[in-house]
PDB file of C-alpha atoms and ligand atoms in Angstrom:
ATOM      1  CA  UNK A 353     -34.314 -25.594 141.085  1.00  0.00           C
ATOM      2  CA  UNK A 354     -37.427 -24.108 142.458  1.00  0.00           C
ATOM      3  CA  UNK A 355     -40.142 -21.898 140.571  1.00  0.00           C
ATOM      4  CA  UNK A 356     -42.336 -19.255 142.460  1.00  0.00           C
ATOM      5  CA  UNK A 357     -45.545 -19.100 140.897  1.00  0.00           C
ATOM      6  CA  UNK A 358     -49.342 -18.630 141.318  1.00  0.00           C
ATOM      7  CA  UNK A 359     -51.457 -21.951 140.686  1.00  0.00           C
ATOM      8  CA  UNK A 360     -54.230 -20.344 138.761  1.00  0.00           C
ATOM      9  CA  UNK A 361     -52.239 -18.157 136.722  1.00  0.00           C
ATOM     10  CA  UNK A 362     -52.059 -19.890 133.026  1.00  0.00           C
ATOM     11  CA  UNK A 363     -48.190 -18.667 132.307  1.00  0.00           C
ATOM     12  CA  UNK A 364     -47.299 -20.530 135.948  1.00  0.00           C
ATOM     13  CA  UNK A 365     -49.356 -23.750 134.748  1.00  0.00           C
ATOM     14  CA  UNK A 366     -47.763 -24.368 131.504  1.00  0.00           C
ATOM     15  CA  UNK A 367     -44.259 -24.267 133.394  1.00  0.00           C
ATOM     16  CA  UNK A 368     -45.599 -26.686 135.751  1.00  0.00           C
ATOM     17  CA  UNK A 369     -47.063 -29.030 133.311  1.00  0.00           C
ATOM     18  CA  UNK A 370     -43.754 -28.822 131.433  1.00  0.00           C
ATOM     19  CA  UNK A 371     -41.611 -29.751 134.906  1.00  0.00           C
ATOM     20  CA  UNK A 372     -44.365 -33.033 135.208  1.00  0.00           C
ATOM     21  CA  UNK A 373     -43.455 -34.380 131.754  1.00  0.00           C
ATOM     22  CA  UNK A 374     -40.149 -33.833 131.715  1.00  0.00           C
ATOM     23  CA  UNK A 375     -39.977 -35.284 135.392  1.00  0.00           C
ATOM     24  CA  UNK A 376     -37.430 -32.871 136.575  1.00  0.00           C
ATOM     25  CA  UNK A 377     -37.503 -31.890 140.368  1.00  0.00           C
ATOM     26  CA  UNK A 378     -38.229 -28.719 141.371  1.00  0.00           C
ATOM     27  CA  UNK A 379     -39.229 -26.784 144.622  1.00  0.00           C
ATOM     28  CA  UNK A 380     -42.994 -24.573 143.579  1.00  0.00           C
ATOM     29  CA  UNK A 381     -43.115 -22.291 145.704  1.00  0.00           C
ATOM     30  CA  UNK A 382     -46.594 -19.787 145.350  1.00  0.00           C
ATOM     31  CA  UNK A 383     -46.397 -16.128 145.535  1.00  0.00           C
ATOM     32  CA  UNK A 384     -49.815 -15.105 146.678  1.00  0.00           C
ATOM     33  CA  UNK A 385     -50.994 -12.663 144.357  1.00  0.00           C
ATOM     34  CA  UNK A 386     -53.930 -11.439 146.247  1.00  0.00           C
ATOM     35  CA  UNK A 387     -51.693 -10.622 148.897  1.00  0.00           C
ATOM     36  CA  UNK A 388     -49.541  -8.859 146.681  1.00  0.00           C
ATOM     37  CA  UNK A 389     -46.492 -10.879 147.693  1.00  0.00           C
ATOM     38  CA  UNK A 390     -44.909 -10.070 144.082  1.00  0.00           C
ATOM     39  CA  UNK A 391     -44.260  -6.211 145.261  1.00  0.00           C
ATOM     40  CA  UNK A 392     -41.890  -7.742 148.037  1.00  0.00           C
ATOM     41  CA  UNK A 393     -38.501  -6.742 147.435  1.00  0.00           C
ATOM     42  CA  UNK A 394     -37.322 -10.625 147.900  1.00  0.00           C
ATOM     43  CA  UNK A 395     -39.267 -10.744 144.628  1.00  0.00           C
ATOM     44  CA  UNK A 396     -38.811  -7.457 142.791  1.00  0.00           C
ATOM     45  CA  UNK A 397     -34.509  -8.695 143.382  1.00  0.00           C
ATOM     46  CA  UNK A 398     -35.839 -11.469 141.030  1.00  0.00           C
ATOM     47  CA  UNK A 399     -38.408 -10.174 138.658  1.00  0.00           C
ATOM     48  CA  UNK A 400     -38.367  -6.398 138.416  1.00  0.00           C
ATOM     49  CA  UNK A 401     -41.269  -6.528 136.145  1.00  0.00           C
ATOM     50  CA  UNK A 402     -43.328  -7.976 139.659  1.00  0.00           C
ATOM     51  CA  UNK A 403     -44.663 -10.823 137.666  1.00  0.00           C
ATOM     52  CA  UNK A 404     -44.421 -14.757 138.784  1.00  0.00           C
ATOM     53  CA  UNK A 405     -43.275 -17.234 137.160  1.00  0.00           C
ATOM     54  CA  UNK A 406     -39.751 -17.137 137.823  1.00  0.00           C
ATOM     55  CA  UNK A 407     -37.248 -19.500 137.860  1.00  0.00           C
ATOM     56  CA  UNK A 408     -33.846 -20.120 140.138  1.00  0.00           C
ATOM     57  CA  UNK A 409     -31.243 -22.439 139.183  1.00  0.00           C
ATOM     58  CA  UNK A 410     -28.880 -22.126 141.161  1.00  0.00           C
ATOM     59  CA  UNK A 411     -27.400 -18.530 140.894  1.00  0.00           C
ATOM     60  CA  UNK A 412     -29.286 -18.450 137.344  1.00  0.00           C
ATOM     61  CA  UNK A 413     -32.768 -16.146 137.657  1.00  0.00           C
ATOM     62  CA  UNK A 414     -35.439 -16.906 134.734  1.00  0.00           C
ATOM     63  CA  UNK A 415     -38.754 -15.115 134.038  1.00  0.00           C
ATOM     64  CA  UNK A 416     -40.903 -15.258 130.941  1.00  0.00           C
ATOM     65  CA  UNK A 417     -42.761 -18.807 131.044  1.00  0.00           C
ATOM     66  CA  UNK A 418     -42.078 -19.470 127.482  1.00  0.00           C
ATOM     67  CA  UNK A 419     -37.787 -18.998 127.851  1.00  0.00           C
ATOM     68  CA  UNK A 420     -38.342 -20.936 131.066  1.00  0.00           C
ATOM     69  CA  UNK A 421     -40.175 -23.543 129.191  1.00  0.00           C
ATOM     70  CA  UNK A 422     -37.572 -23.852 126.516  1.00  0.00           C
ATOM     71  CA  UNK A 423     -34.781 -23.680 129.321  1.00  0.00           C
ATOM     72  CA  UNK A 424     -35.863 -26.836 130.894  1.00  0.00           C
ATOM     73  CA  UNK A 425     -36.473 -28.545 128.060  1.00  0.00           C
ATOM     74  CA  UNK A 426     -32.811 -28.241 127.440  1.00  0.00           C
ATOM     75  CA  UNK A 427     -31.803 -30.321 130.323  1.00  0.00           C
ATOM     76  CA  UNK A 428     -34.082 -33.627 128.954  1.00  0.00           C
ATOM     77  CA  UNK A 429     -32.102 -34.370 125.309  1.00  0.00           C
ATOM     78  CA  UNK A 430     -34.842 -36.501 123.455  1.00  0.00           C
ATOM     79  CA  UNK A 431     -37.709 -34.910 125.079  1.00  0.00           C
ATOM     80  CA  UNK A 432     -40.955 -34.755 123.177  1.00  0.00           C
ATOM     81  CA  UNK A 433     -42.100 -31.292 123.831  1.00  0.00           C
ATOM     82  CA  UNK A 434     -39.594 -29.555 121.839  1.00  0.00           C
ATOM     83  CA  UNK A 435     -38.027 -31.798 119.891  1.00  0.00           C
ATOM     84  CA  UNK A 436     -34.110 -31.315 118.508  1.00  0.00           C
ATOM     85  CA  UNK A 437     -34.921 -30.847 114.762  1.00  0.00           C
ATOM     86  CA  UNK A 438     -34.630 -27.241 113.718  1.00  0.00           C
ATOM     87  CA  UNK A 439     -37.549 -26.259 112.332  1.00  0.00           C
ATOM     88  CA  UNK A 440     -40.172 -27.963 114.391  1.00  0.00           C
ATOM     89  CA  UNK A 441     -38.354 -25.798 117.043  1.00  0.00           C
ATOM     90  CA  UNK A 442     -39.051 -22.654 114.949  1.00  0.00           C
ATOM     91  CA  UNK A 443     -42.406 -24.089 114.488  1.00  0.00           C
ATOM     92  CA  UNK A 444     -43.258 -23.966 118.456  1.00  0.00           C
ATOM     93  CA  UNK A 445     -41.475 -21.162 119.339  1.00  0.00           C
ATOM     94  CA  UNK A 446     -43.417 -19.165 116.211  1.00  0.00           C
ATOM     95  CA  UNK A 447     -46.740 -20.600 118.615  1.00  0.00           C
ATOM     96  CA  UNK A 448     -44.894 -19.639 121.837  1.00  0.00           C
ATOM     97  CA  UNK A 449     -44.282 -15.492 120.570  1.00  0.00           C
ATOM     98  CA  UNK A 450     -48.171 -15.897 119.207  1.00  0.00           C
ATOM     99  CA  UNK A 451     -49.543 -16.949 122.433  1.00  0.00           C
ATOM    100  CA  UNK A 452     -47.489 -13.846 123.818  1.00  0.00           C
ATOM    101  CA  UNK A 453     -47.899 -11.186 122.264  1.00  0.00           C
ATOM    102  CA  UNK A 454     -51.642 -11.760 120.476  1.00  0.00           C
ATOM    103  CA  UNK A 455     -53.923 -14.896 121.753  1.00  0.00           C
ATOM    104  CA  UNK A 456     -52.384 -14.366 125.362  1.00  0.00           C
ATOM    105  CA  UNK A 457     -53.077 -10.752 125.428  1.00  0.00           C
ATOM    106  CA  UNK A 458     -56.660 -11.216 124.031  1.00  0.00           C
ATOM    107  CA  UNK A 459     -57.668 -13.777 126.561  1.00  0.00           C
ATOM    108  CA  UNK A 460     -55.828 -11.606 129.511  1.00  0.00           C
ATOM    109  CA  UNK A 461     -58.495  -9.039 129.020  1.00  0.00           C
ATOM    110  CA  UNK A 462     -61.074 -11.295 129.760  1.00  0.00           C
ATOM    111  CA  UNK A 463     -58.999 -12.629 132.370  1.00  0.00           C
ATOM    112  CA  UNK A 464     -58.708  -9.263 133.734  1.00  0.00           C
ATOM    113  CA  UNK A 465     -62.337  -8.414 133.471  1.00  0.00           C
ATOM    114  CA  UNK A 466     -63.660 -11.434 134.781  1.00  0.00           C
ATOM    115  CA  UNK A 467     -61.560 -13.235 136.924  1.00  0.00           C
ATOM    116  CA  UNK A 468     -59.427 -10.454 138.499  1.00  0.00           C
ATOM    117  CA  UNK A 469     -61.683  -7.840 139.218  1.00  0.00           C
ATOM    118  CA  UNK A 470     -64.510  -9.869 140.962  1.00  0.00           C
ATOM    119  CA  UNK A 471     -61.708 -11.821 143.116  1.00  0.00           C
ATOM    120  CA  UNK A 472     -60.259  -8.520 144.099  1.00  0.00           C
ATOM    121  CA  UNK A 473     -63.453  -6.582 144.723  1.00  0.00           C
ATOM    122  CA  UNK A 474     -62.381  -4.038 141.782  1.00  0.00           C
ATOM    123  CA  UNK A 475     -65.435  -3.811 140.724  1.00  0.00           C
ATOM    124  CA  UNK A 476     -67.450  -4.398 137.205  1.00  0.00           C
ATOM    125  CA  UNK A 477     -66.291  -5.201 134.287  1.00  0.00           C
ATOM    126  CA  UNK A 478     -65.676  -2.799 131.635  1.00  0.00           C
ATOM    127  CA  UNK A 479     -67.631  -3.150 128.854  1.00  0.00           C
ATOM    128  CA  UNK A 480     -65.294  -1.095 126.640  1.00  0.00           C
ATOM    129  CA  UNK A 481     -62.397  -3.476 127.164  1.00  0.00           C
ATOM    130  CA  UNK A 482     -64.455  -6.198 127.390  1.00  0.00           C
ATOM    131  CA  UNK A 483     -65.678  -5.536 123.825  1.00  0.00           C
ATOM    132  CA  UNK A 484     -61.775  -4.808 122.711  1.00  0.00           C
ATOM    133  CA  UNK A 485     -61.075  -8.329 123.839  1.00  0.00           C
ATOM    134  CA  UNK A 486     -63.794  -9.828 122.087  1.00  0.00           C
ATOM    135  CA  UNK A 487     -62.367  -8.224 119.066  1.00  0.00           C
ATOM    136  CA  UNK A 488     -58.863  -9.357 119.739  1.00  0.00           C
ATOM    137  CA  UNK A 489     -60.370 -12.764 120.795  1.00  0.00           C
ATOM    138  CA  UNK A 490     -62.062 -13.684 117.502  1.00  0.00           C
ATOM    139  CA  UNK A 491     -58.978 -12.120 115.252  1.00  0.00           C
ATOM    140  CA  UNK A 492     -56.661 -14.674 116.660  1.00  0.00           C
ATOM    141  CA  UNK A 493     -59.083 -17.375 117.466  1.00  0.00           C
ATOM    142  CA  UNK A 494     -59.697 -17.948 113.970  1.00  0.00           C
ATOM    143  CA  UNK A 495     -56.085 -18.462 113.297  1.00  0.00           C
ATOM    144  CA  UNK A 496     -55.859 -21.287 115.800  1.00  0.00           C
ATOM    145  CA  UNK A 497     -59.385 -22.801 114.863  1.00  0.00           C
ATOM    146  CA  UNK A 498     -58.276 -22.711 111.156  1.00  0.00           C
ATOM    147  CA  UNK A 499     -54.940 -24.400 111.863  1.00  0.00           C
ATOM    148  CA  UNK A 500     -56.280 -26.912 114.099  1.00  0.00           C
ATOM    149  CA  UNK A 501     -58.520 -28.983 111.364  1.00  0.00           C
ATOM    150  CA  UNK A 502     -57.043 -32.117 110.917  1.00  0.00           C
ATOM    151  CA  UNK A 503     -54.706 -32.036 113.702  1.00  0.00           C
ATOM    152  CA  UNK A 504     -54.726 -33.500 117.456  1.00  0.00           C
ATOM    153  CA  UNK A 505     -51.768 -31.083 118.285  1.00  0.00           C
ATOM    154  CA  UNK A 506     -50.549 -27.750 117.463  1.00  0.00           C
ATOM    155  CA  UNK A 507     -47.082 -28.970 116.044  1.00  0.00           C
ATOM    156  CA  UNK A 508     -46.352 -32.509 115.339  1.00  0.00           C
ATOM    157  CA  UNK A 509     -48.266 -35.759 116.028  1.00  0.00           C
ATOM    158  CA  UNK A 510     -47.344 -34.950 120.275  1.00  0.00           C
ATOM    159  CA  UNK A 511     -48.221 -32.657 122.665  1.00  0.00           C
ATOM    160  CA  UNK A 512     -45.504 -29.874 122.698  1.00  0.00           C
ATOM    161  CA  UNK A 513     -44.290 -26.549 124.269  1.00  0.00           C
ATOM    162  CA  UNK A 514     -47.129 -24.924 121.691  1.00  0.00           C
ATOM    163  CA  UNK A 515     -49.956 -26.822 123.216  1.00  0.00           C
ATOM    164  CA  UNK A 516     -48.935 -26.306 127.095  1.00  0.00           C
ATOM    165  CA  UNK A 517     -48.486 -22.267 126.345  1.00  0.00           C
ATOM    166  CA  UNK A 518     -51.547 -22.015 124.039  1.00  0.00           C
ATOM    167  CA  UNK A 519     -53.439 -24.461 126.166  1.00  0.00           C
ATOM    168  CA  UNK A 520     -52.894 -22.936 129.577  1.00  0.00           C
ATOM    169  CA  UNK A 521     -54.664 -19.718 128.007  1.00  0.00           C
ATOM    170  CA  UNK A 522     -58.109 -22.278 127.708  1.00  0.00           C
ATOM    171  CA  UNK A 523     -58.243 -23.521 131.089  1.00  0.00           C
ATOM    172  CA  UNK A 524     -59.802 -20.388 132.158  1.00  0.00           C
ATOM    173  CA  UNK A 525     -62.225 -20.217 128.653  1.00  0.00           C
ATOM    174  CA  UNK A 526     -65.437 -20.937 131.115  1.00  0.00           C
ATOM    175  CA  UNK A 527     -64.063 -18.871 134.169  1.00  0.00           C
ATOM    176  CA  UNK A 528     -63.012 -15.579 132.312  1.00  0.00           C
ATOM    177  CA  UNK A 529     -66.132 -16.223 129.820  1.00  0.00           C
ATOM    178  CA  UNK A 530     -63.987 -16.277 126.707  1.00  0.00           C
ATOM    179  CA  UNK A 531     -66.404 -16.076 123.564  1.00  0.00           C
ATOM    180  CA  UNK A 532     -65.140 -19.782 122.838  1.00  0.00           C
ATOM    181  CA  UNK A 533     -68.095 -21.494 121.434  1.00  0.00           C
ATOM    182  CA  UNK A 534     -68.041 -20.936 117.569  1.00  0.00           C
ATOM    183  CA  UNK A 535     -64.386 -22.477 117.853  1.00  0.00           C
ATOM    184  CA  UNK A 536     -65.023 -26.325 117.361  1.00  0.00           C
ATOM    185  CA  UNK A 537     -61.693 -27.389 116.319  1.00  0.00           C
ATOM    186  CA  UNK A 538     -60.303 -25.226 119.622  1.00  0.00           C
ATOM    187  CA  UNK A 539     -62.912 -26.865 121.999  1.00  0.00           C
ATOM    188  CA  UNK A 540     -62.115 -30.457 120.343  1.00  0.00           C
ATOM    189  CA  UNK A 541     -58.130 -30.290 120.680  1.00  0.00           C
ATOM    190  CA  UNK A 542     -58.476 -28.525 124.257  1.00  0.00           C
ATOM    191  CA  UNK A 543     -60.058 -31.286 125.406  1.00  0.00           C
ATOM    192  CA  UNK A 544     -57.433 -34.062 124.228  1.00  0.00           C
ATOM    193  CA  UNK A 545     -55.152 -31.523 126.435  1.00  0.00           C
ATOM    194  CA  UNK A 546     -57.030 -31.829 129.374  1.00  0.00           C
ATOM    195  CA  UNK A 547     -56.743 -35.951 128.899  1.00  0.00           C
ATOM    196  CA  UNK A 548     -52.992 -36.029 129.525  1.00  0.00           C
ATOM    197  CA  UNK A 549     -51.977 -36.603 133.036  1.00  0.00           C
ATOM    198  CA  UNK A 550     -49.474 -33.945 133.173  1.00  0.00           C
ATOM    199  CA  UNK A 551     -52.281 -31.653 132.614  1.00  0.00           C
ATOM    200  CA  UNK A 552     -54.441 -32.897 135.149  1.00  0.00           C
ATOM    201  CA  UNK A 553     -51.671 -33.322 137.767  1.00  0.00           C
ATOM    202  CA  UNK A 554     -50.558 -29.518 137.202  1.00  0.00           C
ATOM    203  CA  UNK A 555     -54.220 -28.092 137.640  1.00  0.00           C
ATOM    204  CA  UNK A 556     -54.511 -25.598 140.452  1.00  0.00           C
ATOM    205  CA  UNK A 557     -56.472 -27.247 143.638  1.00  0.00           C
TER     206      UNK A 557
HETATM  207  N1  GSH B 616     -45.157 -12.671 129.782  1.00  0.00           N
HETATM  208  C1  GSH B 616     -45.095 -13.127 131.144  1.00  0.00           C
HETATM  209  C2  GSH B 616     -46.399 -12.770 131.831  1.00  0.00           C
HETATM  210  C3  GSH B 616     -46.360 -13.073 133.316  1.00  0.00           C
HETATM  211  C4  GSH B 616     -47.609 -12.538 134.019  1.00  0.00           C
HETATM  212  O1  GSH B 616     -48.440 -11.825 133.425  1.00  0.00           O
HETATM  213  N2  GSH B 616     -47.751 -12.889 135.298  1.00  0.00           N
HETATM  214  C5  GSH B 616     -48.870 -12.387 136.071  1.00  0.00           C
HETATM  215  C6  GSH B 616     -49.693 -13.540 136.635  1.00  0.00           C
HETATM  216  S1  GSH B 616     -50.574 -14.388 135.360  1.00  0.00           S
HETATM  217  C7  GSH B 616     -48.325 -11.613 137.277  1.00  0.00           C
HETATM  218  O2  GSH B 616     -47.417 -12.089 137.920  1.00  0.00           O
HETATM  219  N3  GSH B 616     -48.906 -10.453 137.580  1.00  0.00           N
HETATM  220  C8  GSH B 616     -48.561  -9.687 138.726  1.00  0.00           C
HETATM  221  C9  GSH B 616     -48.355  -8.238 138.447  1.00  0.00           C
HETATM  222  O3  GSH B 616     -48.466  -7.818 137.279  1.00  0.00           O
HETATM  223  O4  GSH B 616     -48.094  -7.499 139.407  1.00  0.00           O
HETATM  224  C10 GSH B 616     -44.825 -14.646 131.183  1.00  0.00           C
HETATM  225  O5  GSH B 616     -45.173 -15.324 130.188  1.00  0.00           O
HETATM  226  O6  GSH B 616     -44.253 -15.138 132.154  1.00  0.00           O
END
């Protein structure tokens, strides 16, 4: 197998930190995004959307992190992070489509604001959209704080596919200058993530 992805980029590190735990090998390969090296036509014959990760198996193309995610989970029977039993599947998927289509798209404008535009020299950051995100931010960020009381992980008594998707959002809290701090419960179970070796390995260096 081999994934193209970009090591900073929070929908290539949950895939990697799900390819550590469920030791299967696999070839990274990094598509430079500052060099726009998604906009190649190598890469647009794999992902017309020009968006990284992606995943080859064989003659079997993959993008969106989260179906990757599930994909190779489905080669390790038994495995932990999304375990066989219907409904706790539901139950991390339901987390998966959240982190996609609300909490991801909330922190992506900070990402965008703060993270893209000063390494690409696009200048400031809006303070329109920045004030869009925050509202976005602290909609869904209560959800997650709410739901987190009590618990170590998002489903379950083990880290799962919810944790790596949702958690790969708050590796770049300080970076993109999310408006994290009121969120206790979010701080306190992000940083039993950032404890597990799989995490750590799969960092960008
Ligand atoms: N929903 C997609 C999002 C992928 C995505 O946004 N990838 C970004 C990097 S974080 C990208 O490749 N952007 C390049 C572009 O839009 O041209 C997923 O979960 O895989």
């Amino acid at each position: 197998m081999k994934l193209y992805h970009f090591p900073i980029s929070p929908n290539s590190r949950r895939v990697v930190a799900t390819l550590h735990q469920l030791g299967l090998d696999c070839e990274l390969h990094v598509v430079d995004l500052r060099k726009r090296e998604q906009m190649q036509a190598e890469f647009l014959q794999l992902n017309p959307n020009h968006m990284i990760p992606i995943l080859e198996d064989g003659d079997f193309v993959l993008w969106e992190s989260n179906a990757i995610m599930q994909y190779l989970c489905s080669k390790v029977p038994g495995n932990s992070l999304l375990p066989a039993d219907a409904k706790t599947q539901a139950d991390i998927s339901r987390w998966q489509f959240w982190q996609s289509a609300h909490f991801g798209s909330a922190c992506g404008i900070f990402i965008s604001e703060n993270v893209i535009k000063p390494a690409f020299g696009l200048g400031e950051p809006d303070l329109v959209e920045v004030a869009k995100g925050e509202e976005r931010f602290h909609r869904f960020a209560k959800v997650l704080d709410a739901h987190l009381v009590g618990r170590d992980w998002m489903v379950g008594d083990a880290a799962t596919l919810a944790d790596f998707s949702v958690g790969s959002l708050l590796a770049l809290a300080e970076m993109a200058k999310y408006p994290v701090e009121p969120y206790t419960e979010i701080k306190r179970w992000y940083a039993g993530i950032e404890k597990l070796s799989v995490w750590q390995s799969s960092a960008p260096r």
